[in-house]
Coordinates of C-alpha atoms in Angstrom, one line a residue:
X331 CA -50.6 -67.8 -84.9
X332 CA -47.4 -66.6 -83.4
X333 CA -45.4 -68.2 -86.2
X334 CA -47.1 -66.2 -88.9
X335 CA -45.1 -63.4 -90.5
X336 CA -48.2 -61.2 -90.7
X337 CA -48.8 -61.5 -87.0
X338 CA -45.2 -60.6 -86.4
X339 CA -45.5 -57.6 -88.6
X340 CA -48.0 -56.2 -86.1
X341 CA -46.0 -57.3 -83.0
X342 CA -42.7 -55.9 -84.5
X343 CA -44.4 -52.6 -85.3
X344 CA -45.8 -52.4 -81.8
X345 CA -42.4 -53.1 -80.2
X346 CA -40.6 -50.6 -82.5
X347 CA -43.1 -47.9 -81.6
X348 CA -43.0 -48.5 -77.8
X349 CA -39.2 -48.6 -77.8
X350 CA -38.9 -45.7 -80.1
X351 CA -41.3 -43.3 -78.3
X352 CA -40.2 -43.5 -74.7
X353 CA -39.0 -39.9 -74.9
X354 CA -42.2 -38.8 -76.7
X355 CA -44.3 -40.4 -73.9
X356 CA -42.4 -38.5 -71.3
X357 CA -42.9 -35.2 -73.1
X358 CA -46.6 -35.9 -73.6
X359 CA -46.9 -36.7 -69.9
X360 CA -45.5 -33.2 -69.1
X361 CA -47.9 -31.3 -71.4
X362 CA -50.0 -28.7 -69.6
X363 CA -53.3 -30.4 -70.6
X364 CA -55.7 -32.6 -68.6
X365 CA -54.3 -36.0 -67.8
X366 CA -57.1 -37.7 -69.8
X367 CA -56.1 -35.8 -72.9
X368 CA -52.4 -36.7 -72.3
X369 CA -53.4 -40.4 -72.1
X370 CA -55.5 -40.2 -75.2
X371 CA -52.7 -38.4 -77.1
X372 CA -50.2 -41.1 -76.2
X373 CA -52.5 -43.9 -77.3
X374 CA -53.6 -42.2 -80.5
X375 CA -50.1 -41.4 -81.6
X376 CA -49.0 -44.9 -80.8
X377 CA -51.9 -46.4 -82.6
X378 CA -51.3 -44.2 -85.7
X379 CA -47.5 -44.9 -85.9
X380 CA -48.0 -48.6 -85.1
X381 CA -50.5 -48.8 -88.0
X382 CA -48.2 -47.1 -90.4
X383 CA -45.2 -49.3 -89.5
X384 CA -47.5 -52.4 -89.7
X385 CA -48.6 -51.4 -93.2
X386 CA -44.9 -50.9 -94.2
X387 CA -43.8 -54.3 -92.8
X388 CA -46.6 -56.2 -94.4
X389 CA -45.2 -55.1 -97.8
X390 CA -42.1 -57.1 -96.9
X391 CA -43.7 -60.3 -95.5
X392 CA -41.6 -62.4 -97.9
X393 CA -39.0 -64.8 -96.5
X394 CA -35.8 -63.1 -97.9
X395 CA -37.0 -59.6 -96.8
X396 CA -39.0 -59.7 -93.6
X397 CA -36.4 -60.4 -90.9
X398 CA -33.7 -58.0 -92.4
X399 CA -36.2 -55.2 -92.7
X400 CA -37.5 -55.6 -89.1
X401 CA -34.0 -55.9 -87.8
X402 CA -32.8 -52.7 -89.5
X403 CA -35.9 -50.8 -88.3
X404 CA -35.6 -52.0 -84.7
X405 CA -31.8 -51.4 -84.5
X406 CA -31.9 -47.9 -85.9
X407 CA -34.9 -46.9 -83.8
X408 CA -33.3 -48.3 -80.7
X409 CA -30.1 -46.2 -81.4
X410 CA -32.2 -43.1 -82.1
X411 CA -34.0 -43.6 -78.8
X412 CA -30.8 -44.0 -76.9
X413 CA -29.4 -40.7 -78.2
X414 CA -32.7 -38.8 -77.8
X415 CA -33.0 -40.2 -74.2
X416 CA -29.4 -39.5 -73.3
X417 CA -29.0 -36.0 -74.8
X418 CA -32.5 -34.7 -75.3
X419 CA -31.9 -34.1 -79.0
X420 CA -34.6 -34.0 -81.7
X421 CA -34.1 -35.8 -85.0
X422 CA -34.7 -34.1 -88.4
X423 CA -32.9 -33.7 -91.7
X424 CA -30.1 -31.6 -90.2
X425 CA -29.5 -34.1 -87.5
X426 CA -29.2 -36.9 -90.0
X427 CA -26.8 -34.7 -92.0
X428 CA -24.7 -34.3 -88.8
X429 CA -24.6 -38.1 -88.4
X430 CA -23.6 -38.7 -92.0
X431 CA -20.9 -36.0 -92.0
X432 CA -19.3 -36.8 -88.7
X433 CA -15.8 -38.4 -88.4
X434 CA -14.4 -41.3 -86.4
X435 CA -13.1 -39.1 -83.6
X436 CA -16.5 -37.6 -83.0
X437 CA -18.1 -41.1 -83.1
X438 CA -15.6 -42.4 -80.6
X439 CA -16.5 -39.6 -78.1
X440 CA -20.0 -40.9 -78.1
X441 CA -19.1 -44.5 -77.3
X442 CA -19.9 -45.4 -73.7
X443 CA -20.6 -48.4 -71.5
X444 CA -24.3 -47.5 -71.6
X445 CA -24.3 -47.4 -75.4
X446 CA -22.5 -50.7 -75.6
X447 CA -25.0 -52.2 -73.2
X448 CA -27.9 -51.0 -75.4
X449 CA -26.3 -52.4 -78.5
X450 CA -25.7 -55.8 -76.9
X451 CA -29.3 -55.9 -75.6
X452 CA -30.7 -55.0 -79.1
X453 CA -28.5 -57.6 -80.8
X454 CA -29.6 -60.3 -78.3
X455 CA -33.3 -59.6 -79.0
X456 CA -32.6 -59.7 -82.8
X457 CA -30.8 -63.0 -82.4
X458 CA -33.9 -64.5 -80.7
X459 CA -36.1 -63.0 -83.5
X460 CA -34.0 -64.5 -86.2
X461 CA -34.4 -68.0 -84.6
X462 CA -38.2 -67.8 -84.8
X463 CA -39.5 -70.3 -87.4
X464 CA -41.9 -68.0 -89.2
X465 CA -44.3 -69.0 -91.9
X466 CA -45.1 -66.8 -94.9
X467 CA -48.2 -66.6 -97.2
X468 CA -47.5 -68.2 -100.5
X469 CA -48.8 -68.0 -104.1
X470 CA -52.0 -66.2 -105.1
X471 CA -53.7 -67.2 -101.9
X472 CA -50.8 -65.5 -100.0
X473 CA -51.3 -62.3 -102.0
X474 CA -55.0 -62.4 -101.1
X475 CA -54.3 -62.9 -97.4
X476 CA -51.8 -60.0 -97.5
X477 CA -54.4 -57.8 -99.2
X478 CA -57.0 -58.5 -96.5
X479 CA -54.5 -57.8 -93.8
X480 CA -53.4 -54.6 -95.5
X481 CA -57.0 -53.3 -95.9
X482 CA -57.8 -54.2 -92.2
X483 CA -54.6 -52.5 -91.0
X484 CA -55.3 -49.4 -93.1
X485 CA -58.9 -49.1 -91.8
X486 CA -57.7 -49.6 -88.2
X487 CA -54.9 -47.1 -88.7
X488 CA -57.1 -44.3 -90.0
X489 CA -60.2 -44.9 -87.9
X490 CA -59.0 -44.1 -84.4
X491 CA -57.0 -41.0 -85.3
X492 CA -59.9 -39.8 -87.4
X493 CA -62.3 -40.1 -84.4
X494 CA -59.7 -38.2 -82.2
X495 CA -58.8 -35.7 -85.0
X496 CA -59.5 -32.5 -82.9
X497 CA -57.2 -33.7 -80.1
X498 CA -54.5 -34.8 -82.5
X499 CA -54.6 -31.6 -84.6
X500 CA -54.7 -29.3 -81.6
X501 CA -51.7 -30.9 -79.9
X502 CA -49.6 -31.0 -83.1
X503 CA -50.5 -27.3 -83.8
X504 CA -49.7 -26.1 -80.3
X505 CA -46.6 -28.4 -79.7
X506 CA -44.9 -28.6 -83.1
X507 CA -41.6 -29.7 -81.5
X508 CA -43.1 -33.1 -80.7
X509 CA -43.0 -34.2 -84.3
X510 CA -39.2 -34.5 -84.0
X511 CA -39.7 -37.1 -81.3
X512 CA -42.2 -39.4 -83.0
X513 CA -40.2 -42.5 -83.9
X514 CA -39.3 -44.1 -86.2
X515 CA -41.0 -41.4 -88.4
X516 CA -38.5 -38.8 -87.3
X517 CA -35.4 -40.6 -88.5
X518 CA -37.1 -42.1 -91.6
X519 CA -38.4 -38.7 -92.8
X520 CA -35.1 -37.0 -91.9
X521 CA -33.1 -39.6 -93.8
X522 CA -35.4 -39.5 -96.9
X523 CA -35.1 -35.7 -97.0
X524 CA -31.3 -35.9 -96.6
X525 CA -31.0 -38.5 -99.4
X526 CA -33.3 -36.5 -101.6
X527 CA -31.1 -33.5 -101.1
X528 CA -28.0 -35.5 -102.2
X529 CA -29.7 -36.9 -105.3
X530 CA -30.9 -33.7 -106.7
X531 CA -29.5 -32.9 -110.2
X532 CA -26.2 -31.1 -109.8
X533 CA -26.6 -27.4 -110.2
X534 CA -24.4 -25.2 -112.4
X535 CA -21.8 -23.5 -110.2
X536 CA -22.6 -19.9 -109.7
X537 CA -19.8 -17.4 -109.5
X538 CA -20.3 -14.4 -107.3
X539 CA -18.5 -11.1 -107.0
X540 CA -16.9 -11.1 -110.4
X541 CA -16.6 -7.3 -110.0
X542 CA -14.5 -7.6 -106.8
X543 CA -11.4 -5.5 -106.6
X544 CA -8.7 -5.4 -103.9
X545 CA -7.6 -2.0 -102.5
X546 CA -3.9 -1.4 -102.5
X547 CA -3.2 -0.4 -98.9
X548 CA -0.2 1.3 -97.5
X549 CA 0.8 -2.0 -95.9
X550 CA -0.5 -5.5 -96.7
X551 CA -3.1 -6.9 -94.4
X552 CA -2.8 -10.2 -92.5
X553 CA -6.1 -11.3 -91.0
X554 CA -6.7 -14.5 -89.1
X555 CA -10.3 -15.7 -88.7
X556 CA -10.8 -18.3 -86.0
X557 CA -13.9 -20.5 -86.3
X558 CA -14.6 -21.9 -82.9
X559 CA -16.5 -25.1 -82.1
X560 CA -19.4 -25.4 -79.7
X561 CA -18.6 -22.4 -77.6
X562 CA -21.6 -20.7 -76.1
X563 CA -21.8 -17.1 -75.0
X564 CA -23.1 -17.9 -71.5
X565 CA -19.8 -19.5 -70.6
X566 CA -17.5 -16.9 -72.2
X567 CA -15.8 -14.9 -69.4
X568 CA -16.0 -11.6 -71.3
X569 CA -19.8 -12.0 -71.2
X570 CA -19.8 -12.4 -67.4
X571 CA -19.9 -16.2 -67.0
X572 CA -19.8 -17.9 -63.6
X573 CA -16.2 -19.0 -64.1
X574 CA -13.6 -16.6 -65.4
X575 CA -12.9 -18.5 -68.6
X576 CA -11.2 -15.7 -70.6
X577 CA -8.5 -14.2 -68.3
X578 CA -6.0 -13.8 -71.1
X579 CA -8.3 -12.2 -73.6
X580 CA -9.5 -9.8 -70.9
X581 CA -6.0 -8.3 -71.0
X582 CA -5.5 -8.5 -74.7
X583 CA -7.4 -5.4 -75.8
X584 CA -10.1 -7.3 -77.7
X585 CA -13.5 -6.0 -78.7
X586 CA -16.3 -8.4 -77.5
X587 CA -19.6 -9.0 -79.3
X588 CA -22.0 -10.0 -76.5
X589 CA -25.2 -10.3 -78.7
X590 CA -24.0 -12.6 -81.5
X591 CA -26.2 -15.4 -82.8
X592 CA -25.4 -18.4 -85.1
X593 CA -27.0 -19.3 -88.4
X594 CA -27.5 -22.9 -87.3
X595 CA -27.0 -25.3 -84.4
X596 CA -24.5 -27.7 -86.0
X597 CA -21.2 -27.3 -87.8
X598 CA -22.6 -28.7 -91.1
X599 CA -25.0 -25.8 -91.3
X600 CA -23.3 -22.9 -89.5
X601 CA -19.9 -23.1 -91.2
X602 CA -21.0 -22.9 -94.8
X603 CA -23.8 -20.5 -93.8
X604 CA -21.5 -17.9 -92.2
X605 CA -19.3 -17.7 -95.4
X606 CA -22.3 -17.6 -97.7
X607 CA -23.8 -14.5 -99.3
X608 CA -27.2 -15.8 -98.4
X609 CA -28.5 -14.9 -95.0
X610 CA -29.8 -17.4 -92.4
X611 CA -33.4 -17.3 -93.5
X612 CA -32.6 -18.0 -97.2
X613 CA -29.6 -20.4 -96.7
X614 CA -29.8 -23.8 -98.4
X615 CA -26.8 -26.0 -97.5
X616 CA -27.0 -28.1 -100.6
X617 CA -27.3 -25.2 -103.0
X618 CA -24.4 -23.5 -101.2
X619 CA -22.0 -26.2 -102.6
X620 CA -22.7 -24.9 -106.1
X621 CA -22.1 -21.2 -105.3
X622 CA -19.0 -19.1 -104.5
X623 CA -18.6 -18.0 -100.9
X624 CA -16.7 -15.1 -99.6
X625 CA -13.4 -17.0 -99.5
X626 CA -13.7 -17.6 -103.3
X627 CA -14.4 -13.9 -103.9
X628 CA -11.4 -12.8 -101.8
X629 CA -9.1 -15.3 -103.5
X630 CA -10.2 -14.1 -106.9
X631 CA -9.6 -10.5 -106.0
X632 CA -6.0 -11.3 -105.1
X633 CA -6.0 -12.2 -101.4
X634 CA -4.0 -15.3 -100.3
X635 CA -6.6 -17.5 -98.5
X636 CA -5.5 -20.5 -96.4
X637 CA -7.8 -22.8 -94.4
X638 CA -6.1 -24.7 -91.5
X639 CA -8.3 -27.3 -89.9
X640 CA -8.3 -29.1 -86.5
X641 CA -11.9 -30.3 -86.8
X642 CA -14.0 -32.4 -89.2
X643 CA -13.2 -30.4 -92.3
X644 CA -14.4 -27.2 -93.9
X645 CA -17.9 -28.4 -95.1
X646 CA -17.1 -27.6 -98.7
X647 CA -16.2 -23.9 -97.9
X648 CA -12.5 -24.2 -98.7
X649 CA -12.6 -26.5 -101.8
X650 CA -11.2 -23.8 -104.0
X651 CA -8.5 -22.3 -101.6
X652 CA -5.4 -23.7 -99.9
X653 CA -6.2 -26.3 -97.2
X654 CA -4.1 -27.8 -94.4
X655 CA -4.9 -30.1 -91.5
X656 CA -3.2 -29.8 -88.1
X657 CA -2.4 -33.6 -88.2
X658 CA -0.5 -33.2 -91.5
X659 CA 1.9 -30.7 -89.8
X660 CA 3.7 -33.5 -87.9
X661 CA 4.3 -31.3 -84.8
X662 CA 5.9 -33.0 -81.9
X663 CA 4.1 -33.4 -78.6
X664 CA 0.7 -31.9 -79.6
X665 CA -1.1 -34.8 -81.2
X666 CA -2.2 -38.2 -79.7
X667 CA -5.0 -39.6 -81.8
X668 CA -6.3 -36.0 -82.0
X669 CA -4.6 -32.7 -81.7
X670 CA -5.0 -29.8 -79.3
X671 CA -5.9 -26.5 -80.8
X672 CA -2.5 -24.9 -80.1
X673 CA -1.4 -27.0 -83.1
X674 CA -3.3 -24.5 -85.3
X675 CA -0.6 -21.9 -84.5
X676 CA 2.3 -24.3 -85.3
X677 CA 4.7 -22.6 -87.7
X678 CA 1.9 -20.2 -88.8
X679 CA 4.6 -17.8 -90.0
X680 CA 5.5 -20.3 -92.7
X681 CA 2.0 -19.9 -94.3
X682 CA 2.9 -16.3 -95.2
X683 CA 4.2 -15.6 -98.7
X684 CA 7.9 -14.7 -99.1
X685 CA 6.9 -11.2 -100.2
X686 CA 4.2 -9.6 -98.0
X687 CA 0.8 -9.4 -99.7
X688 CA -2.8 -9.5 -98.4
X689 CA -3.4 -12.8 -96.5
X690 CA -6.5 -14.3 -94.8
X691 CA -5.9 -17.4 -92.7
X692 CA -8.9 -19.3 -91.4
X693 CA -8.3 -21.5 -88.4
X694 CA -11.0 -24.1 -87.6
X695 CA -10.8 -25.2 -83.9
X696 CA -11.8 -28.3 -82.1
X697 CA -12.8 -25.9 -79.4
X698 CA -15.4 -27.3 -76.9
X699 CA -16.7 -30.2 -78.9
X700 CA -18.6 -32.6 -76.7
X701 CA -19.7 -34.7 -75.0
X702 CA -16.1 -35.6 -74.0
X703 CA -15.2 -32.0 -73.1
X704 CA -12.3 -33.2 -70.9
X705 CA -10.4 -34.3 -74.0
X706 CA -10.4 -30.8 -75.5
X707 CA -7.7 -29.3 -73.2
X708 CA -4.3 -30.3 -71.8
X709 CA -4.1 -31.3 -68.1
X710 CA -2.7 -28.0 -67.0
X711 CA -5.9 -26.2 -68.1
X712 CA -8.0 -28.3 -65.7
X713 CA -8.5 -25.2 -63.5
X714 CA -12.2 -25.5 -62.6
X715 CA -13.1 -28.5 -60.5
X716 CA -14.7 -31.0 -59.9
X717 CA -14.7 -32.2 -63.5
X718 CA -16.7 -34.7 -65.5
X719 CA -14.5 -37.4 -67.0
X720 CA -17.3 -39.1 -68.9
X721 CA -19.0 -38.8 -72.3
X722 CA -22.3 -39.4 -70.6
X723 CA -23.3 -35.9 -69.4
X724 CA -26.2 -37.2 -67.2
X725 CA -23.7 -39.2 -65.2
X726 CA -22.1 -36.0 -63.8
X727 CA -23.3 -33.3 -61.6
X728 CA -24.2 -30.0 -63.2
X729 CA -21.3 -28.3 -61.5
X730 CA -18.8 -30.9 -62.8
X731 CA -20.2 -30.8 -66.3
X732 CA -20.1 -27.0 -66.4
X733 CA -16.5 -26.9 -65.0
X734 CA -15.3 -29.3 -67.6
X735 CA -16.9 -27.4 -70.4
X736 CA -15.5 -24.1 -69.0
X737 CA -12.0 -25.6 -68.9
X738 CA -12.3 -26.1 -72.7
X739 CA -13.2 -22.4 -73.1
X740 CA -10.3 -21.5 -70.8
X741 CA -8.0 -23.4 -73.2
X742 CA -9.5 -21.6 -76.2
X743 CA -8.9 -18.3 -74.4
X744 CA -5.2 -19.3 -74.2
X745 CA -5.0 -20.2 -77.9
X746 CA -6.6 -17.0 -79.0
X747 CA -4.4 -14.9 -76.8
X748 CA -1.3 -16.7 -78.1
X749 CA -2.5 -15.9 -81.7
X750 CA -2.8 -12.2 -80.8
X751 CA 0.7 -12.3 -79.4
X752 CA 1.9 -13.8 -82.7
X753 CA 0.2 -11.2 -84.8
X754 CA 1.8 -8.5 -82.8
X755 CA 5.2 -9.8 -83.8
X756 CA 4.6 -10.2 -87.5
X757 CA 6.7 -7.7 -89.5
X758 CA 5.6 -6.0 -92.7
X759 CA 1.8 -6.4 -92.2
X760 CA -1.0 -4.6 -90.5
X761 CA -2.7 -7.5 -88.6
X762 CA -6.1 -8.4 -87.2
X763 CA -8.0 -11.3 -85.8
X764 CA -11.7 -12.2 -85.5
X765 CA -13.1 -15.2 -83.6
X766 CA -16.6 -16.6 -83.4
X767 CA -18.1 -20.0 -82.6
X768 CA -20.0 -22.0 -85.2
X769 CA -22.8 -22.6 -82.7
X770 CA -23.5 -23.0 -79.0
X771 CA -24.1 -26.0 -76.7
X772 CA -26.7 -27.2 -74.3
X773 CA -25.5 -28.4 -70.9
X774 CA -28.7 -29.9 -69.5
X775 CA -30.9 -26.9 -69.7
X776 CA -34.5 -28.0 -70.4
X777 CA -33.2 -31.6 -70.2
X778 CA -31.2 -31.1 -73.5
X779 CA -27.5 -31.8 -74.1
X780 CA -25.1 -31.1 -77.0
X781 CA -26.4 -29.2 -80.0
X782 CA -28.1 -29.8 -83.3
X783 CA -31.7 -28.9 -82.4
X784 CA -33.9 -27.6 -85.2
X785 CA -33.1 -23.9 -85.6
X786 CA -36.7 -22.7 -85.1
X787 CA -37.0 -24.5 -81.7
X788 CA -33.4 -24.4 -80.5
X789 CA -32.8 -23.1 -77.0
X790 CA -30.7 -19.9 -76.8
X791 CA -27.7 -21.8 -75.4
X792 CA -27.3 -23.4 -78.9
X793 CA -27.5 -20.2 -80.9
X794 CA -26.1 -17.4 -78.7
X795 CA -22.3 -17.6 -79.4
X796 CA -19.2 -15.7 -78.4
X797 CA -17.4 -13.4 -80.8
X798 CA -14.4 -11.1 -80.5
X799 CA -12.0 -9.1 -82.7
X800 CA -8.6 -7.6 -82.3
X801 CA -6.9 -5.1 -84.7
X802 CA -3.4 -3.7 -84.7
X803 CA -3.1 0.1 -84.6
X804 CA -2.0 0.1 -88.2
X805 CA -5.1 -1.9 -89.4
X806 CA -7.4 0.3 -87.3
X807 CA -6.0 3.3 -89.1
X808 CA -6.4 1.7 -92.5
X809 CA -10.0 0.8 -91.8
X810 CA -10.8 4.2 -90.1
X811 CA -11.9 2.6 -86.8
X812 CA -10.9 2.6 -83.2
X813 CA -11.6 0.4 -80.2
X814 CA -14.3 2.7 -78.7
X815 CA -16.2 2.9 -82.0
X816 CA -15.9 -0.9 -82.6
X817 CA -17.1 -1.7 -79.1
X818 CA -20.1 0.6 -79.5
X819 CA -20.9 -1.2 -82.7
X820 CA -20.2 -4.6 -81.1
X821 CA -22.7 -4.0 -78.3
X822 CA -25.6 -4.1 -80.9
X823 CA -27.2 -7.4 -82.0
X824 CA -25.2 -9.2 -84.6
X825 CA -25.4 -12.6 -86.4
X826 CA -23.2 -14.8 -88.6
X827 CA -24.9 -13.1 -91.6
X828 CA -22.4 -10.3 -91.0
X829 CA -19.3 -12.4 -91.7
X830 CA -19.5 -12.3 -95.5
X831 CA -19.5 -8.5 -95.5
X832 CA -17.1 -8.1 -92.6
X833 CA -14.4 -10.2 -94.3
X834 CA -14.8 -8.2 -97.5
X835 CA -14.5 -5.0 -95.4
X836 CA -11.5 -6.0 -93.3
X837 CA -9.6 -7.2 -96.4
X838 CA -10.4 -4.1 -98.4
X839 CA -12.3 -5.8 -101.2
X840 CA -15.0 -3.8 -103.1
X841 CA -17.9 -5.5 -104.8
X842 CA -21.6 -4.7 -105.4
X843 CA -22.4 -7.6 -103.1
X844 CA -21.0 -5.8 -100.1
X845 CA -23.4 -4.3 -97.6
X846 CA -21.9 -1.6 -95.3
X847 CA -24.5 -2.1 -92.6
X848 CA -23.3 -5.7 -92.0
X849 CA -19.6 -4.9 -91.9
X850 CA -18.2 -4.9 -88.4
X851 CA -15.2 -2.9 -89.7
X852 CA -16.9 -0.1 -91.8
X853 CA -15.2 3.2 -91.0
X854 CA -16.4 5.1 -88.0
X855 CA -17.8 8.7 -88.3
X856 CA -15.1 11.3 -87.8
X857 CA -12.1 9.0 -88.2
X858 CA -9.8 9.5 -91.2
X859 CA -8.5 6.6 -93.2
X860 CA -4.8 6.0 -93.5
X861 CA -3.4 7.6 -96.6
X862 CA -6.7 9.5 -97.4
X863 CA -7.9 13.0 -96.8
X864 CA -11.6 12.2 -96.3
X865 CA -13.8 9.6 -94.6
X866 CA -14.3 6.4 -96.5
X867 CA -17.5 6.3 -98.5
X868 CA -19.9 3.3 -98.3
X869 CA -19.2 0.8 -101.0
X870 CA -21.6 0.6 -103.8
X871 CA -24.7 -1.4 -103.0

């Protein structure tokens, strides 16, 4: 009996479901419902998923297919369980996208002794499985046997959940977030949706803002936009964090945006979203690849646009503008396998054209990317101690983990302050800077680490992000704003939906797409624009 492939289809499905749903069982056990209902829920979900996986495996009970299919399912499910257990993450289409679009540096940060141990244990089990001498149904009789098993499995799969439908439906309705923990359904559905999004017929590229025109200011504008990585507002000193993580920015005359939220919870979503004309509720990451973003509109209007990257790329935002990587700059002493963010400022003056004209530079930081936060800053910025020198957050105390993360924010503070210092020295331009993170980060709150939670259920630590801006006196005068007016505006709730319109506004580009209400830099009442005799009128809607 235990050499029959059909028997092992059931046993393999049961093992996959038990291993894959350890996190789910823990969450069901913590639900505020009677213990009998929690036990019933765990059993019903396990029965249902085991039945579905059994049905799937029975379709592959042929000698060339069965063991490879079981091995792939078990290995991926085990890896998914490890990461959900270690970091408290949920798995959906966006998380699969994050996995597929990551780079080797990010992967290496996740490698740990615990992960290696899990991989070795899984491989050992699979070696034993491959050594089993299984038998497979053959010929027409074999097809008949498979048919009987399939029908029996289908009836058994449906019968028990049907009898417990009210319990199952009520729990799913009241605790929707649990569906991202049902394994292997979570990663299988997420992967299928991700693949489907890639295989859609290519869309015709849509040009936007063809009416865009560039103002001719008294002096050219040089604006640097800094896209941070994994910085959360709670640990930004200007917002009153436990550690003073922004001592240099506190003295730099910046305007702070304390109520800023992100479009997504991962770089692959937030970066293209913040530059898109579509707002967060309408944004489609795949469709955005076939549409102009604000950088395209600015470049077409006559602004020199340069993207300089110290991260995993621009996520298709900069495909039609100038692009540089920090690694390609060959700067001495700043890079060892990966580069510190100060490298983003290396010879930044050489990016400027020989004759001053309007320029927008986008700097994409490595910022506070985890879980190896201790790698994000040089040793001299290890100010808050004790620290966590591990890429396994659960191995460290909350104090050490927070200190290490805050040291990375402290280093970002230094980089941003140095950038402002550079902008103050540039001749022939009115200069400005804006900074915001792509998304936030969980540091153990609610048992969750890192980021990438589905947006609708993400904790605020993953969506509440820091943002600041600094403008030279000349650029303030050009825009018709001052620090007091900007800070009053900044104290209101804002989101990354504003970036499209704010970049148009700060660069002086007019288009019907522009929305004055979303522009951080729209002129303030009572302030006169440089070179004009009246207040700036709102751009045409």
